[in-house]
Amino acid sequence: MKVIATYNIKGGVGKTSTTVNLAYLAAKNGYQTLVWDLDPQGASSYYFRVKPKVKGGSKALIAGKRELDGLIKGTDFDYLDLLPADFSFRNLDLVLDARKKPTQRLQKLLKPLADEYDYVFLDCPPNISLLSEAVFEAADILLSPIIPTTLSLRTLEQLKRFIKENKLKNLELISFFSMADQRKKMHKEIIASLGKQHADLLDIVIPYASDIEKMGIKRMPLGAYTQKGRSVEAYQALWQAILQRI
Amino acid sequence: MTKIALSFELPANLNAEKFIAKLAKKTPCELVQQHYAQKSFYDSFDWRLYDANLTCEFNQSKDATLLVLKRTSTADIIASTVIDKAPIFAKDLPISPLSDKLLNLLEMRALLPLTTLELQIYKLNIFNEDQKTIARLLIEDYTNFGCRLAIQPIKGYDKAATNLHQLLVKHLSLIVIRKPILLAVLKSQGRKPKDYSSKLNLQLKPTMPANKGIRIIYKTLLNTIKINEQGTIDAIDSEFLHDFRVSIRRTRSGLSQFKAIFSNNINTHYSQYFAWLGSITSLSRDLDVYLLNIDDYKASLPKSMREDLNPLIIFLQTKKIIAQKKLAKKLTSKKYLQTLGQWEDYLKQPPTENTSLTLKQLADTRIWTVYQRILKEGSVITQQTPAQALHDLRKTCKKLRYLMEFFQSLYPTSKIKILIKSLKNLQAVLGDFQDYEVQENALRKFSEEMMHLQSVSTPTFLAMGVLVQKLDEKRCQARHHFAKCFIEFKTPSNQAIFKSLFAMQTRETK
């Protein structure tokens, strides 16, 4: 089982679209896949039409009172399951803080699922917090979407520094451009210059496109309602690139 | 997941369309697919998937061709993959969870078609107020085998599946079915699953005359030879030839162990014939073994050398094609067919031999004698004893193994199983010792033959040299392990079981 966390310190960078679309592609290739919606906003759960509700809320979940397997919901797609969000996840930091070894908690909770799933995608809320640290411990890959703006470079550097300082040697950071608007000169220039400066930045750009935005209306992954187009190809290329890294 | 029945049959007065119309009035649902399809079932010749509670289906429709692995008892889909045509071997599939599962179970066995059915497929989603699918229904309307329906529950929505089950049974009068369609189809063809197994499962009676009992053994072995004959000629997979040869070896062993029963003429005549059959099939089998071992051979080499073995693979494959052609010709020859036919006729004749031995007496005597021989031969082997002594002991062990397998129904299962298991361990180490030596010698011989081929370069010979060295190391390890395995085989508790099962009766017979 490989755990892929979609994460960025900044919000609104396309984390949930990335999680939902990559998980969909993994499942389509026949891999048993789970999305864990850790964001109290519950956007992944919304895209999969699953009610953002977990019995017992964050306290029972983190305490391990209920096995994760019993909380998982099948999505409308083969091999793709979801562990929904809950509004109480807004307090996940506090709940984690009350536990011993809080940063190892998610990893421990995920362990029993190792035989059942090939890939687990963690859809994380923004900010660096105790929850993010627990995510970093649990994940094999930290997938970080970056909007091509000057601020993005700063957050990427912050993230790299954090990984280095916390000696997270087993965590591989993979970043890529997301929500890139080809009509904007600044986006184009930053993609060109940043790409050269950062070798760990994938040469794949997820466009800012209306077909991706439609996910909110259709309430399903992109590939479920359209099979062609730049956005579809970009996500497929991103998934292939991640598979190669794995 | 709730344990509810998931498969149903539509009553005769209800077709798929009428059912869907009725269902739509009772629960929110949507017909998401409807198409004509062909469903072919596959398994290995020895039913490895059926044995593992699995069914392999290749579903072809206008839109997609899909290989699906299901759990037979529940019809749950375990894995599936989109593929143009059904593979012959699991290793031919693109890497996926499905190929991993099939490869583990099938190993070298080919996937063979069992039957093909024509059907109309309807797929329905049952949804909630968010338009989220909470259960699925699959309707399969077969041309000659009725209309079946399956609930496909969705994880985390157990209640929806239970409600749907209630609706189907109570309000729509569907009938729960427990047996998969494959069983019904095989039955209509006069077949049943597991109608072939390479394992001997003879049910013999201790008091039956020995000459009658051994005829049953020979007939069973002959049947296995005949069943595997065409697969051996066609080289469908390597196990046909393997099983074919095992039955020949067992027959030869019988002819030498039960000499006292048939006349000398018969024993000599058929011993020579089955020895000939053994010899004409050995090259083809040896080449199969080398080809099946290739991945292990490669793994034993340093990574940088592994691909250098590829010319050896081509060499072996070419040799195998030639050997296979010769074998196929011999297995359709007059000599083969006529003598096998005569053997069959001989076994059909009523026994005329004058013997007062019961089958149990024969079994006791033979097993006890061969067991004593093993103890004698094994006890004199030290680290310095020539290899030939271990090879001879291996052959004696094989004789005992065949005898115990022939006659196991005459003895308490729990006891004979212990003895067979301990013998297996001893055979494994002796077999390894012999196999590594044979393989070392074969590789040396192959390298001499390959010297004449211009296409083979130095790195290949180097890799083969390293391989010979690795095999030699393993052979030495096997030799080293022998002493320990032999001590385990002749433990006082094993000796006591051997004595209690075979020795007393033998003395009484004498």
mmCIF file with all atom_site columns, N, CA, C and O in Angstrom, chain A residues 29-32 48-51 69-70 72-79 81 116-118 219, chain B residues 77-82 95-98 125 128-134 136 154-157:
data_model
loop_
_atom_site.group_PDB
_atom_site.id
_atom_site.type_symbol
_atom_site.label_atom_id
_atom_site.label_alt_id
_atom_site.label_comp_id
_atom_site.label_asym_id
_atom_site.label_entity_id
_atom_site.label_seq_id
_atom_site.pdbx_PDB_ins_code
_atom_site.Cartn_x
_atom_site.Cartn_y
_atom_site.Cartn_z
_atom_site.occupancy
_atom_site.B_iso_or_equiv
_atom_site.pdbx_formal_charge
_atom_site.auth_seq_id
_atom_site.auth_comp_id
_atom_site.auth_asym_id
_atom_site.auth_atom_id
_atom_site.pdbx_PDB_model_num
ATOM 1   N N  . ASN A 1 29  ? -7.268  1.796   -13.406 1.00 0.00 ? 29  ASN A N  1
ATOM 2   C CA . ASN A 1 29  ? -6.228  0.836   -13.791 1.00 0.00 ? 29  ASN A CA 1
ATOM 3   C C  . ASN A 1 29  ? -6.317  -0.456  -12.995 1.00 0.00 ? 29  ASN A C  1
ATOM 4   O O  . ASN A 1 29  ? -5.427  -1.298  -13.071 1.00 0.00 ? 29  ASN A O  1
ATOM 5   N N  . GLY A 1 30  ? -7.362  -0.581  -12.179 1.00 0.00 ? 30  GLY A N  1
ATOM 6   C CA . GLY A 1 30  ? -7.583  -1.836  -11.454 1.00 0.00 ? 30  GLY A CA 1
ATOM 7   C C  . GLY A 1 30  ? -6.986  -1.862  -10.064 1.00 0.00 ? 30  GLY A C  1
ATOM 8   O O  . GLY A 1 30  ? -6.993  -2.898  -9.410  1.00 0.00 ? 30  GLY A O  1
ATOM 9   N N  . TYR A 1 31  ? -6.432  -0.749  -9.594  1.00 0.00 ? 31  TYR A N  1
ATOM 10  C CA . TYR A 1 31  ? -5.846  -0.732  -8.253  1.00 0.00 ? 31  TYR A CA 1
ATOM 11  C C  . TYR A 1 31  ? -6.909  -0.389  -7.218  1.00 0.00 ? 31  TYR A C  1
ATOM 12  O O  . TYR A 1 31  ? -7.699  0.537   -7.416  1.00 0.00 ? 31  TYR A O  1
ATOM 13  N N  . GLN A 1 32  ? -6.922  -1.132  -6.115  1.00 0.00 ? 32  GLN A N  1
ATOM 14  C CA . GLN A 1 32  ? -7.843  -0.842  -5.025  1.00 0.00 ? 32  GLN A CA 1
ATOM 15  C C  . GLN A 1 32  ? -7.407  0.480   -4.402  1.00 0.00 ? 32  GLN A C  1
ATOM 16  O O  . GLN A 1 32  ? -6.271  0.591   -3.933  1.00 0.00 ? 32  GLN A O  1
ATOM 17  N N  . PHE A 1 48  ? -17.836 13.027  -4.595  1.00 0.00 ? 48  PHE A N  1
ATOM 18  C CA . PHE A 1 48  ? -18.265 11.626  -4.723  1.00 0.00 ? 48  PHE A CA 1
ATOM 19  C C  . PHE A 1 48  ? -19.690 11.408  -4.206  1.00 0.00 ? 48  PHE A C  1
ATOM 20  O O  . PHE A 1 48  ? -20.129 10.269  -4.052  1.00 0.00 ? 48  PHE A O  1
ATOM 21  N N  . ARG A 1 49  ? -20.380 12.516  -3.915  1.00 0.00 ? 49  ARG A N  1
ATOM 22  C CA . ARG A 1 49  ? -21.792 12.467  -3.470  1.00 0.00 ? 49  ARG A CA 1
ATOM 23  C C  . ARG A 1 49  ? -21.974 11.698  -2.161  1.00 0.00 ? 49  ARG A C  1
ATOM 24  O O  . ARG A 1 49  ? -23.025 11.077  -1.929  1.00 0.00 ? 49  ARG A O  1
ATOM 25  N N  . VAL A 1 50  ? -20.925 11.646  -1.360  1.00 0.00 ? 50  VAL A N  1
ATOM 26  C CA . VAL A 1 50  ? -21.032 10.930  -0.075  1.00 0.00 ? 50  VAL A CA 1
ATOM 27  C C  . VAL A 1 50  ? -21.234 11.963  1.022   1.00 0.00 ? 50  VAL A C  1
ATOM 28  O O  . VAL A 1 50  ? -20.565 13.000  1.033   1.00 0.00 ? 50  VAL A O  1
ATOM 29  N N  . LYS A 1 51  ? -22.162 11.661  1.931   1.00 0.00 ? 51  LYS A N  1
ATOM 30  C CA . LYS A 1 51  ? -22.458 12.614  3.009   1.00 0.00 ? 51  LYS A CA 1
ATOM 31  C C  . LYS A 1 51  ? -21.226 12.799  3.900   1.00 0.00 ? 51  LYS A C  1
ATOM 32  O O  . LYS A 1 51  ? -20.623 11.805  4.335   1.00 0.00 ? 51  LYS A O  1
ATOM 33  N N  . ASP A 1 69  ? -12.085 0.693   8.435   1.00 0.00 ? 69  ASP A N  1
ATOM 34  C CA . ASP A 1 69  ? -12.793 -0.078  7.415   1.00 0.00 ? 69  ASP A CA 1
ATOM 35  C C  . ASP A 1 69  ? -14.315 0.055   7.526   1.00 0.00 ? 69  ASP A C  1
ATOM 36  O O  . ASP A 1 69  ? -15.015 0.084   6.525   1.00 0.00 ? 69  ASP A O  1
ATOM 37  N N  . GLY A 1 70  ? -14.813 0.159   8.750   1.00 0.00 ? 70  GLY A N  1
ATOM 38  C CA . GLY A 1 70  ? -16.256 0.263   8.957   1.00 0.00 ? 70  GLY A CA 1
ATOM 39  C C  . GLY A 1 70  ? -16.821 1.631   8.601   1.00 0.00 ? 70  GLY A C  1
ATOM 40  O O  . GLY A 1 70  ? -18.040 1.797   8.519   1.00 0.00 ? 70  GLY A O  1
ATOM 41  N N  . ILE A 1 72  ? -15.705 3.335   5.864   1.00 0.00 ? 72  ILE A N  1
ATOM 42  C CA . ILE A 1 72  ? -15.444 3.578   4.433   1.00 0.00 ? 72  ILE A CA 1
ATOM 43  C C  . ILE A 1 72  ? -16.714 3.386   3.600   1.00 0.00 ? 72  ILE A C  1
ATOM 44  O O  . ILE A 1 72  ? -17.514 2.485   3.852   1.00 0.00 ? 72  ILE A O  1
ATOM 45  N N  . LYS A 1 73  ? -16.869 4.240   2.597   1.00 0.00 ? 73  LYS A N  1
ATOM 46  C CA . LYS A 1 73  ? -18.026 4.157   1.692   1.00 0.00 ? 73  LYS A CA 1
ATOM 47  C C  . LYS A 1 73  ? -17.535 3.872   0.272   1.00 0.00 ? 73  LYS A C  1
ATOM 48  O O  . LYS A 1 73  ? -16.552 4.486   -0.178  1.00 0.00 ? 73  LYS A O  1
ATOM 49  N N  . GLY A 1 74  ? -18.216 2.986   -0.409  1.00 0.00 ? 74  GLY A N  1
ATOM 50  C CA . GLY A 1 74  ? -17.892 2.746   -1.818  1.00 0.00 ? 74  GLY A CA 1
ATOM 51  C C  . GLY A 1 74  ? -18.377 3.926   -2.648  1.00 0.00 ? 74  GLY A C  1
ATOM 52  O O  . GLY A 1 74  ? -19.457 4.450   -2.397  1.00 0.00 ? 74  GLY A O  1
ATOM 53  N N  . THR A 1 75  ? -17.573 4.337   -3.609  1.00 0.00 ? 75  THR A N  1
ATOM 54  C CA . THR A 1 75  ? -18.037 5.427   -4.486  1.00 0.00 ? 75  THR A CA 1
ATOM 55  C C  . THR A 1 75  ? -18.824 4.815   -5.645  1.00 0.00 ? 75  THR A C  1
ATOM 56  O O  . THR A 1 75  ? -19.044 3.595   -5.676  1.00 0.00 ? 75  THR A O  1
ATOM 57  N N  . ASP A 1 76  ? -19.170 5.617   -6.614  1.00 0.00 ? 76  ASP A N  1
ATOM 58  C CA . ASP A 1 76  ? -19.908 5.092   -7.774  1.00 0.00 ? 76  ASP A CA 1
ATOM 59  C C  . ASP A 1 76  ? -18.971 4.400   -8.764  1.00 0.00 ? 76  ASP A C  1
ATOM 60  O O  . ASP A 1 76  ? -19.398 3.955   -9.820  1.00 0.00 ? 76  ASP A O  1
ATOM 61  N N  . PHE A 1 77  ? -17.681 4.324   -8.422  1.00 0.00 ? 77  PHE A N  1
ATOM 62  C CA . PHE A 1 77  ? -16.699 3.787   -9.369  1.00 0.00 ? 77  PHE A CA 1
ATOM 63  C C  . PHE A 1 77  ? -16.030 2.541   -8.802  1.00 0.00 ? 77  PHE A C  1
ATOM 64  O O  . PHE A 1 77  ? -15.725 2.487   -7.606  1.00 0.00 ? 77  PHE A O  1
ATOM 65  N N  . ASP A 1 78  ? -15.789 1.560   -9.692  1.00 0.00 ? 78  ASP A N  1
ATOM 66  C CA . ASP A 1 78  ? -15.178 0.296   -9.260  1.00 0.00 ? 78  ASP A CA 1
ATOM 67  C C  . ASP A 1 78  ? -13.808 0.555   -8.639  1.00 0.00 ? 78  ASP A C  1
ATOM 68  O O  . ASP A 1 78  ? -13.037 1.381   -9.145  1.00 0.00 ? 78  ASP A O  1
ATOM 69  N N  . TYR A 1 79  ? -13.495 -0.189  -7.605  1.00 0.00 ? 79  TYR A N  1
ATOM 70  C CA . TYR A 1 79  ? -12.203 -0.172  -6.904  1.00 0.00 ? 79  TYR A CA 1
ATOM 71  C C  . TYR A 1 79  ? -11.893 1.153   -6.207  1.00 0.00 ? 79  TYR A C  1
ATOM 72  O O  . TYR A 1 79  ? -10.768 1.382   -5.796  1.00 0.00 ? 79  TYR A O  1
ATOM 73  N N  . ASP A 1 81  ? -12.909 3.716   -3.161  1.00 0.00 ? 81  ASP A N  1
ATOM 74  C CA . ASP A 1 81  ? -13.671 3.943   -1.924  1.00 0.00 ? 81  ASP A CA 1
ATOM 75  C C  . ASP A 1 81  ? -13.288 5.283   -1.307  1.00 0.00 ? 81  ASP A C  1
ATOM 76  O O  . ASP A 1 81  ? -12.247 5.855   -1.650  1.00 0.00 ? 81  ASP A O  1
ATOM 77  N N  . GLU A 1 116 ? -5.806  -4.321  2.000   1.00 0.00 ? 116 GLU A N  1
ATOM 78  C CA . GLU A 1 116 ? -7.017  -4.078  1.223   1.00 0.00 ? 116 GLU A CA 1
ATOM 79  C C  . GLU A 1 116 ? -6.809  -3.089  0.071   1.00 0.00 ? 116 GLU A C  1
ATOM 80  O O  . GLU A 1 116 ? -7.455  -3.191  -0.966  1.00 0.00 ? 116 GLU A O  1
ATOM 81  N N  . TYR A 1 117 ? -5.921  -2.135  0.291   1.00 0.00 ? 117 TYR A N  1
ATOM 82  C CA . TYR A 1 117 ? -5.759  -1.077  -0.718  1.00 0.00 ? 117 TYR A CA 1
ATOM 83  C C  . TYR A 1 117 ? -4.347  -1.031  -1.298  1.00 0.00 ? 117 TYR A C  1
ATOM 84  O O  . TYR A 1 117 ? -3.370  -1.252  -0.586  1.00 0.00 ? 117 TYR A O  1
ATOM 85  N N  . ASP A 1 118 ? -4.290  -0.735  -2.591  1.00 0.00 ? 118 ASP A N  1
ATOM 86  C CA . ASP A 1 118 ? -2.988  -0.528  -3.244  1.00 0.00 ? 118 ASP A CA 1
ATOM 87  C C  . ASP A 1 118 ? -2.542  0.920   -3.062  1.00 0.00 ? 118 ASP A C  1
ATOM 88  O O  . ASP A 1 118 ? -1.366  1.184   -2.874  1.00 0.00 ? 118 ASP A O  1
ATOM 89  N N  . ARG A 1 219 ? -20.469 16.622  -9.895  1.00 0.00 ? 219 ARG A N  1
ATOM 90  C CA . ARG A 1 219 ? -20.189 15.858  -8.677  1.00 0.00 ? 219 ARG A CA 1
ATOM 91  C C  . ARG A 1 219 ? -19.615 14.469  -8.997  1.00 0.00 ? 219 ARG A C  1
ATOM 92  O O  . ARG A 1 219 ? -20.101 13.435  -8.535  1.00 0.00 ? 219 ARG A O  1
ATOM 93  N N  . ILE B 2 77  ? -16.916 -9.439  -7.501  1.00 0.00 ? 77  ILE B N  1
ATOM 94  C CA . ILE B 2 77  ? -15.797 -9.235  -8.431  1.00 0.00 ? 77  ILE B CA 1
ATOM 95  C C  . ILE B 2 77  ? -14.550 -8.956  -7.603  1.00 0.00 ? 77  ILE B C  1
ATOM 96  O O  . ILE B 2 77  ? -14.524 -8.049  -6.779  1.00 0.00 ? 77  ILE B O  1
ATOM 97  N N  . ILE B 2 78  ? -13.507 -9.739  -7.825  1.00 0.00 ? 78  ILE B N  1
ATOM 98  C CA . ILE B 2 78  ? -12.264 -9.558  -7.071  1.00 0.00 ? 78  ILE B CA 1
ATOM 99  C C  . ILE B 2 78  ? -11.309 -8.664  -7.849  1.00 0.00 ? 78  ILE B C  1
ATOM 100 O O  . ILE B 2 78  ? -10.656 -7.799  -7.284  1.00 0.00 ? 78  ILE B O  1
ATOM 101 N N  . ALA B 2 79  ? -11.241 -8.872  -9.136  1.00 0.00 ? 79  ALA B N  1
ATOM 102 C CA . ALA B 2 79  ? -10.370 -8.041  -9.976  1.00 0.00 ? 79  ALA B CA 1
ATOM 103 C C  . ALA B 2 79  ? -10.841 -8.162  -11.414 1.00 0.00 ? 79  ALA B C  1
ATOM 104 O O  . ALA B 2 79  ? -11.454 -9.155  -11.802 1.00 0.00 ? 79  ALA B O  1
ATOM 105 N N  . SER B 2 80  ? -10.564 -7.127  -12.200 1.00 0.00 ? 80  SER B N  1
ATOM 106 C CA . SER B 2 80  ? -10.899 -7.197  -13.621 1.00 0.00 ? 80  SER B CA 1
ATOM 107 C C  . SER B 2 80  ? -9.923  -6.341  -14.403 1.00 0.00 ? 80  SER B C  1
ATOM 108 O O  . SER B 2 80  ? -9.270  -5.465  -13.845 1.00 0.00 ? 80  SER B O  1
ATOM 109 N N  . THR B 2 81  ? -9.813  -6.647  -15.691 1.00 0.00 ? 81  THR B N  1
ATOM 110 C CA . THR B 2 81  ? -8.920  -5.845  -16.515 1.00 0.00 ? 81  THR B CA 1
ATOM 111 C C  . THR B 2 81  ? -9.448  -5.809  -17.947 1.00 0.00 ? 81  THR B C  1
ATOM 112 O O  . THR B 2 81  ? -10.014 -6.795  -18.422 1.00 0.00 ? 81  THR B O  1
ATOM 113 N N  . VAL B 2 82  ? -9.287  -4.675  -18.606 1.00 0.00 ? 82  VAL B N  1
ATOM 114 C CA . VAL B 2 82  ? -9.720  -4.545  -19.995 1.00 0.00 ? 82  VAL B CA 1
ATOM 115 C C  . VAL B 2 82  ? -8.635  -5.163  -20.865 1.00 0.00 ? 82  VAL B C  1
ATOM 116 O O  . VAL B 2 82  ? -7.460  -4.831  -20.729 1.00 0.00 ? 82  VAL B O  1
ATOM 117 N N  . ILE B 2 95  ? 0.719   -6.241  -16.341 1.00 0.00 ? 95  ILE B N  1
ATOM 118 C CA . ILE B 2 95  ? 0.799   -6.294  -14.875 1.00 0.00 ? 95  ILE B CA 1
ATOM 119 C C  . ILE B 2 95  ? -0.360  -5.524  -14.249 1.00 0.00 ? 95  ILE B C  1
ATOM 120 O O  . ILE B 2 95  ? -0.610  -4.370  -14.590 1.00 0.00 ? 95  ILE B O  1
ATOM 121 N N  . SER B 2 96  ? -1.089  -6.211  -13.381 1.00 0.00 ? 96  SER B N  1
ATOM 122 C CA . SER B 2 96  ? -2.243  -5.608  -12.696 1.00 0.00 ? 96  SER B CA 1
ATOM 123 C C  . SER B 2 96  ? -2.568  -6.508  -11.509 1.00 0.00 ? 96  SER B C  1
ATOM 124 O O  . SER B 2 96  ? -2.038  -7.614  -11.413 1.00 0.00 ? 96  SER B O  1
ATOM 125 N N  . PRO B 2 97  ? -3.437  -6.065  -10.612 1.00 0.00 ? 97  PRO B N  1
ATOM 126 C CA . PRO B 2 97  ? -3.819  -6.962  -9.501  1.00 0.00 ? 97  PRO B CA 1
ATOM 127 C C  . PRO B 2 97  ? -4.378  -8.297  -10.006 1.00 0.00 ? 97  PRO B C  1
ATOM 128 O O  . PRO B 2 97  ? -4.152  -9.330  -9.409  1.00 0.00 ? 97  PRO B O  1
ATOM 129 N N  . LEU B 2 98  ? -5.088  -8.256  -11.155 1.00 0.00 ? 98  LEU B N  1
ATOM 130 C CA . LEU B 2 98  ? -5.660  -9.485  -11.716 1.00 0.00 ? 98  LEU B CA 1
ATOM 131 C C  . LEU B 2 98  ? -4.556  -10.455 -12.143 1.00 0.00 ? 98  LEU B C  1
ATOM 132 O O  . LEU B 2 98  ? -4.608  -11.648 -11.841 1.00 0.00 ? 98  LEU B O  1
ATOM 133 N N  . ASN B 2 125 ? -28.408 1.086   -11.606 1.00 0.00 ? 125 ASN B N  1
ATOM 134 C CA . ASN B 2 125 ? -27.939 1.697   -10.361 1.00 0.00 ? 125 ASN B CA 1
ATOM 135 C C  . ASN B 2 125 ? -29.147 2.070   -9.507  1.00 0.00 ? 125 ASN B C  1
ATOM 136 O O  . ASN B 2 125 ? -30.126 2.623   -10.011 1.00 0.00 ? 125 ASN B O  1
ATOM 137 N N  . ASN B 2 128 ? -29.688 7.216   -4.053  1.00 0.00 ? 128 ASN B N  1
ATOM 138 C CA . ASN B 2 128 ? -30.369 7.919   -2.965  1.00 0.00 ? 128 ASN B CA 1
ATOM 139 C C  . ASN B 2 128 ? -30.726 9.347   -3.400  1.00 0.00 ? 128 ASN B C  1
ATOM 140 O O  . ASN B 2 128 ? -30.603 9.681   -4.592  1.00 0.00 ? 128 ASN B O  1
ATOM 141 N N  . GLU B 2 129 ? -31.103 10.183  -2.432  1.00 0.00 ? 129 GLU B N  1
ATOM 142 C CA . GLU B 2 129 ? -31.572 11.531  -2.780  1.00 0.00 ? 129 GLU B CA 1
ATOM 143 C C  . GLU B 2 129 ? -30.458 12.425  -3.345  1.00 0.00 ? 129 GLU B C  1
ATOM 144 O O  . GLU B 2 129 ? -30.719 13.419  -4.015  1.00 0.00 ? 129 GLU B O  1
ATOM 145 N N  . ASP B 2 130 ? -29.167 12.056  -3.089  1.00 0.00 ? 130 ASP B N  1
ATOM 146 C CA . ASP B 2 130 ? -28.054 12.819  -3.674  1.00 0.00 ? 130 ASP B CA 1
ATOM 147 C C  . ASP B 2 130 ? -27.639 12.280  -5.038  1.00 0.00 ? 130 ASP B C  1
ATOM 148 O O  . ASP B 2 130 ? -26.591 12.656  -5.563  1.00 0.00 ? 130 ASP B O  1
ATOM 149 N N  . GLN B 2 131 ? -28.440 11.386  -5.570  1.00 0.00 ? 131 GLN B N  1
ATOM 150 C CA . GLN B 2 131 ? -28.117 10.689  -6.822  1.00 0.00 ? 131 GLN B CA 1
ATOM 151 C C  . GLN B 2 131 ? -26.842 9.858   -6.676  1.00 0.00 ? 131 GLN B C  1
ATOM 152 O O  . GLN B 2 131 ? -26.153 9.588   -7.647  1.00 0.00 ? 131 GLN B O  1
ATOM 153 N N  . LYS B 2 132 ? -26.511 9.495   -5.438  1.00 0.00 ? 132 LYS B N  1
ATOM 154 C CA . LYS B 2 132 ? -25.352 8.640   -5.176  1.00 0.00 ? 132 LYS B CA 1
ATOM 155 C C  . LYS B 2 132 ? -25.800 7.191   -5.311  1.00 0.00 ? 132 LYS B C  1
ATOM 156 O O  . LYS B 2 132 ? -26.841 6.809   -4.756  1.00 0.00 ? 132 LYS B O  1
ATOM 157 N N  . THR B 2 133 ? -25.034 6.410   -6.051  1.00 0.00 ? 133 THR B N  1
ATOM 158 C CA . THR B 2 133 ? -25.364 5.000   -6.203  1.00 0.00 ? 133 THR B CA 1
ATOM 159 C C  . THR B 2 133 ? -25.135 4.286   -4.872  1.00 0.00 ? 133 THR B C  1
ATOM 160 O O  . THR B 2 133 ? -24.040 4.373   -4.309  1.00 0.00 ? 133 THR B O  1
ATOM 161 N N  . ILE B 2 134 ? -26.149 3.598   -4.389  1.00 0.00 ? 134 ILE B N  1
ATOM 162 C CA . ILE B 2 134 ? -26.011 2.918   -3.089  1.00 0.00 ? 134 ILE B CA 1
ATOM 163 C C  . ILE B 2 134 ? -26.085 1.387   -3.238  1.00 0.00 ? 134 ILE B C  1
ATOM 164 O O  . ILE B 2 134 ? -25.819 0.659   -2.294  1.00 0.00 ? 134 ILE B O  1
ATOM 165 N N  . ARG B 2 136 ? -25.996 -1.771  -6.764  1.00 0.00 ? 136 ARG B N  1
ATOM 166 C CA . ARG B 2 136 ? -26.108 -2.007  -8.210  1.00 0.00 ? 136 ARG B CA 1
ATOM 167 C C  . ARG B 2 136 ? -26.822 -3.326  -8.445  1.00 0.00 ? 136 ARG B C  1
ATOM 168 O O  . ARG B 2 136 ? -26.759 -4.234  -7.618  1.00 0.00 ? 136 ARG B O  1
ATOM 169 N N  . ILE B 2 154 ? -22.655 -1.990  -2.306  1.00 0.00 ? 154 ILE B N  1
ATOM 170 C CA . ILE B 2 154 ? -21.580 -0.993  -2.278  1.00 0.00 ? 154 ILE B CA 1
ATOM 171 C C  . ILE B 2 154 ? -21.137 -0.818  -0.833  1.00 0.00 ? 154 ILE B C  1
ATOM 172 O O  . ILE B 2 154 ? -21.976 -0.709  0.070   1.00 0.00 ? 154 ILE B O  1
ATOM 173 N N  . LYS B 2 155 ? -19.826 -0.833  -0.658  1.00 0.00 ? 155 LYS B N  1
ATOM 174 C CA . LYS B 2 155 ? -19.247 -0.773  0.681   1.00 0.00 ? 155 LYS B CA 1
ATOM 175 C C  . LYS B 2 155 ? -19.797 0.427   1.465   1.00 0.00 ? 155 LYS B C  1
ATOM 176 O O  . LYS B 2 155 ? -19.873 1.532   0.933   1.00 0.00 ? 155 LYS B O  1
ATOM 177 N N  . GLY B 2 156 ? -20.172 0.169   2.706   1.00 0.00 ? 156 GLY B N  1
ATOM 178 C CA . GLY B 2 156 ? -20.680 1.260   3.547   1.00 0.00 ? 156 GLY B CA 1
ATOM 179 C C  . GLY B 2 156 ? -22.170 1.505   3.370   1.00 0.00 ? 156 GLY B C  1
ATOM 180 O O  . GLY B 2 156 ? -22.743 2.359   4.042   1.00 0.00 ? 156 GLY B O  1
ATOM 181 N N  . TYR B 2 157 ? -22.806 0.775   2.441   1.00 0.00 ? 157 TYR B N  1
ATOM 182 C CA . TYR B 2 157 ? -24.244 0.953   2.207   1.00 0.00 ? 157 TYR B CA 1
ATOM 183 C C  . TYR B 2 157 ? -24.963 -0.392  2.378   1.00 0.00 ? 157 TYR B C  1
ATOM 184 O O  . TYR B 2 157 ? -25.744 -0.819  1.530   1.00 0.00 ? 157 TYR B O  1
#
